[in-house]
Tab-separated table of C-alpha atoms in Angstrom:
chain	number	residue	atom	x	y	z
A	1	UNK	CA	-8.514	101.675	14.617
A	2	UNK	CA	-9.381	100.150	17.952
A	3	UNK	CA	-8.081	101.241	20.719
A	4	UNK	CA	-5.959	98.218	22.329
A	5	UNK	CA	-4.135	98.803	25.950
A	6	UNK	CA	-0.419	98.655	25.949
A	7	UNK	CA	0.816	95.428	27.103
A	8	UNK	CA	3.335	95.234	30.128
A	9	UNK	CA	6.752	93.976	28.660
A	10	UNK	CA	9.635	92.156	30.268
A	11	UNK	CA	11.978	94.928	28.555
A	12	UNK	CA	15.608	94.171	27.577
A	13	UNK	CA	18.924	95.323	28.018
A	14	UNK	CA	18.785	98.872	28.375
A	15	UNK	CA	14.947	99.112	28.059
A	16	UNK	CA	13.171	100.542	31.439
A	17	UNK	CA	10.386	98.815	32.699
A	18	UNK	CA	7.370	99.747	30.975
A	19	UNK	CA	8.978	101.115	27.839
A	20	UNK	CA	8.108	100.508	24.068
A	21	UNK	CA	9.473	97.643	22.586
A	22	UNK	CA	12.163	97.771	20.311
A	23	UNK	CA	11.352	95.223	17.452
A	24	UNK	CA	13.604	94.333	14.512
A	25	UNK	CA	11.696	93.213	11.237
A	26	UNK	CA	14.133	91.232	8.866
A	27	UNK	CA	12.927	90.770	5.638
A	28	UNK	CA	14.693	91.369	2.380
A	29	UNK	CA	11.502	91.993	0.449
A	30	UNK	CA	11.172	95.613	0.572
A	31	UNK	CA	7.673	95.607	0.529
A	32	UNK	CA	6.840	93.302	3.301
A	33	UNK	CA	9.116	94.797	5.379
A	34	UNK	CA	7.961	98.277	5.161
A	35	UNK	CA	3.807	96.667	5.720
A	36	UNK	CA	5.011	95.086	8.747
A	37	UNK	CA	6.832	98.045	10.145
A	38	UNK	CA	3.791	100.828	9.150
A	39	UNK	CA	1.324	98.533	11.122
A	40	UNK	CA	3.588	97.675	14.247
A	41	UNK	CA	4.165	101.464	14.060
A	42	UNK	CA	0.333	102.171	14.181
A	43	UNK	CA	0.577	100.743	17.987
A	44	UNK	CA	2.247	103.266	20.852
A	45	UNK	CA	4.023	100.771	22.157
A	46	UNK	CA	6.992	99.636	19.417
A	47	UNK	CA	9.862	101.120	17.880
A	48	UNK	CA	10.726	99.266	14.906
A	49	UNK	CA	13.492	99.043	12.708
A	50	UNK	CA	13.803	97.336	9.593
A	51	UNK	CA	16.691	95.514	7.996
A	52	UNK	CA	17.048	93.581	4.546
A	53	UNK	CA	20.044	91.220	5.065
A	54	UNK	CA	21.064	89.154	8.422
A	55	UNK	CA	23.893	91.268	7.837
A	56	UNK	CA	22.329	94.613	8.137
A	57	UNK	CA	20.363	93.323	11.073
A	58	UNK	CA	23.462	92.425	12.871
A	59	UNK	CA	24.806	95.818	12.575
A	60	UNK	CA	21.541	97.409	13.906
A	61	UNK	CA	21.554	94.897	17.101
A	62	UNK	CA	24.919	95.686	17.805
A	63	UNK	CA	23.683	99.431	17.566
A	64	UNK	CA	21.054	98.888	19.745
A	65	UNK	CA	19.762	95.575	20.759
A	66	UNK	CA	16.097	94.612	20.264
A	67	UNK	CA	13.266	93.353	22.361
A	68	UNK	CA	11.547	91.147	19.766
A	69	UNK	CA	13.156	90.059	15.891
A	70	UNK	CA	10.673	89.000	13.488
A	71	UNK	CA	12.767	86.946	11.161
A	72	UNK	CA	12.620	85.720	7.801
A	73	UNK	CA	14.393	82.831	7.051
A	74	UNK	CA	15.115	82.585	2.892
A	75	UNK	CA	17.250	85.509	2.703
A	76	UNK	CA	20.479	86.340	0.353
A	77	UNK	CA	23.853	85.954	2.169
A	78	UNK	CA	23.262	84.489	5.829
A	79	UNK	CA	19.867	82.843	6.201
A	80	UNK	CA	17.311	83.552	9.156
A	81	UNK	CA	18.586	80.804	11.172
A	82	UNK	CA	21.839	81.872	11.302
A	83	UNK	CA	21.046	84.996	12.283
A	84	UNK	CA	18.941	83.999	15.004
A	85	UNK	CA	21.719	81.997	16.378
A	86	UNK	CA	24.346	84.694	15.750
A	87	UNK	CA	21.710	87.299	17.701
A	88	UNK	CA	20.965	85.132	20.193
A	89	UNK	CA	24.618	84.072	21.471
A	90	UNK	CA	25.350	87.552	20.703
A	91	UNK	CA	22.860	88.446	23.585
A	92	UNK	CA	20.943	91.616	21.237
A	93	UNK	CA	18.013	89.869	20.869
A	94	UNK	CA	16.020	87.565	23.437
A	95	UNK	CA	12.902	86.655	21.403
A	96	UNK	CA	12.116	85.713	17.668
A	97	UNK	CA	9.431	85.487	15.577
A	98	UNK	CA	9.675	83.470	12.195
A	99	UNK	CA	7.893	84.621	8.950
A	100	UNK	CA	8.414	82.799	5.887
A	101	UNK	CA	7.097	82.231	2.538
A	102	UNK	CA	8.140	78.219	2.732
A	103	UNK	CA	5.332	76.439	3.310
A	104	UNK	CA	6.855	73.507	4.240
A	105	UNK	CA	9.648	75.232	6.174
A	106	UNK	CA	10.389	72.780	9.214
A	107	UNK	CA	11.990	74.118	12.312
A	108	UNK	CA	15.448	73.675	12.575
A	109	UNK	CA	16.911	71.857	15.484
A	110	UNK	CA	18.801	74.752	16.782
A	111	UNK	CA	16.171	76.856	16.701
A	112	UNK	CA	13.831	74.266	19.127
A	113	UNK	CA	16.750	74.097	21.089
A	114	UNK	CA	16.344	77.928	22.030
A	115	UNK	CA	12.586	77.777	22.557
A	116	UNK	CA	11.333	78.587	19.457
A	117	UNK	CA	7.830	76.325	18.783
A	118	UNK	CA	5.418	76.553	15.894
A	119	UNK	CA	3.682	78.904	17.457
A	120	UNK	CA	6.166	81.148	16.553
A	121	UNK	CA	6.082	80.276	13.026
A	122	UNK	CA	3.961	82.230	10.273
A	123	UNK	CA	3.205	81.795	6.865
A	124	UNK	CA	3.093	84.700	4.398
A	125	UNK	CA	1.210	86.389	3.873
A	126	UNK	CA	0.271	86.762	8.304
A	127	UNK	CA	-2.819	87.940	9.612
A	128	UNK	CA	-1.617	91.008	11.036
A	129	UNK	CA	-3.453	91.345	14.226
A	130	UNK	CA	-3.000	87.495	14.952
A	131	UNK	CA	0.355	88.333	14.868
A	132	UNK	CA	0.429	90.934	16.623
A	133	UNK	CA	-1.320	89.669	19.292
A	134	UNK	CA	1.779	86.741	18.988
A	135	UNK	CA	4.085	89.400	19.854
A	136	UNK	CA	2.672	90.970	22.356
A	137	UNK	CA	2.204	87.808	24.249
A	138	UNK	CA	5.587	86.712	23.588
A	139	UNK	CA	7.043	89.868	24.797
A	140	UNK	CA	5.154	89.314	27.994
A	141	UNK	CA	6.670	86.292	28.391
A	142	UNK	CA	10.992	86.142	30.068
A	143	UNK	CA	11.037	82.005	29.922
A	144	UNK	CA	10.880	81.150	26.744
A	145	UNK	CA	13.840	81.955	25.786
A	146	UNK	CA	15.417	82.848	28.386
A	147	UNK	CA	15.497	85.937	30.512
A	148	UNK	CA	16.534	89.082	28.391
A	149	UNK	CA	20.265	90.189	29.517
A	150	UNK	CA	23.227	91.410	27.681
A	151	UNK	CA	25.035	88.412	27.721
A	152	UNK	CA	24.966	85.415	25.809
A	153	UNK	CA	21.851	83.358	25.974
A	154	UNK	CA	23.436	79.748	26.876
């Protein structure tokens, strides 16, 4: 595997400067989940967890909040959207990803009111290192949606 620098994060809450990036991966389809969390694992410079319901994945960020969520949205119980809402108020998680099998999923409202773009949007099955390459730029990035702090993101 080639050797790729590790990338200078804004960290959040609780995160020191410079540290790995704590990344959720919420998927209820074991399989995916566990393929996206062996090859973000691969890299020095995550932690990852992985959760199967919004549910779950609230309980974890209320654990310990994360840098990054990737997020999919057709889940049992609360959907992806919710959850990003309920994570970002919540303040535990400043960024999101969105990975979904809908191919004609359309952003919600909500969701371009906290920043998110279709940029941030992939399709299954992703091209790994394209989105990896998503994250890391994204967790270089404070602005877009907004500046990672333990409050609520208003």
């Amino acid at each position: 595997m080639a050797e790729h620098p590790t990338p200078k994060i804004a960290p959040g809450p609780g995160v020191p400067d410079g540290g790995k990036a704590r990344l959720l991966v919420l998927d209820d389809e074991a399989a995916i989940g566990r393929q996206l969390a062996a090859f973000l694992e691969d890299y020095d410079e995550f932690m990852v967890r992985v959760a199967a319901s919004a549910e779950e994945a609230l309980e974890e960020l209320a654990t310990a909040p994360a840098d990054l969520c990737l997020v999919d949205m057709r889940l049992p119980g609360m959907g992806g959207e919710d959850f990003i809402l309920q994570a970002a108020a919540r303040g535990q998680c400043p960024r999101f990803i969105v990975h979904t099998g809908s191919v004609d999923f359309v952003l919600p409202q909500a969701l371009l009111d906290l920043g998110l773009t279709y940029a941030d949007v992939f399709l299954k099955p992703a091209d790994l290192p394209t989105l990896l390459e998503h994250m890391r730029d994204t967790l270089r990035t404070s602005g877009r949606l907004g500046t990672p702090a333990p409050g609520p993101i208003s």
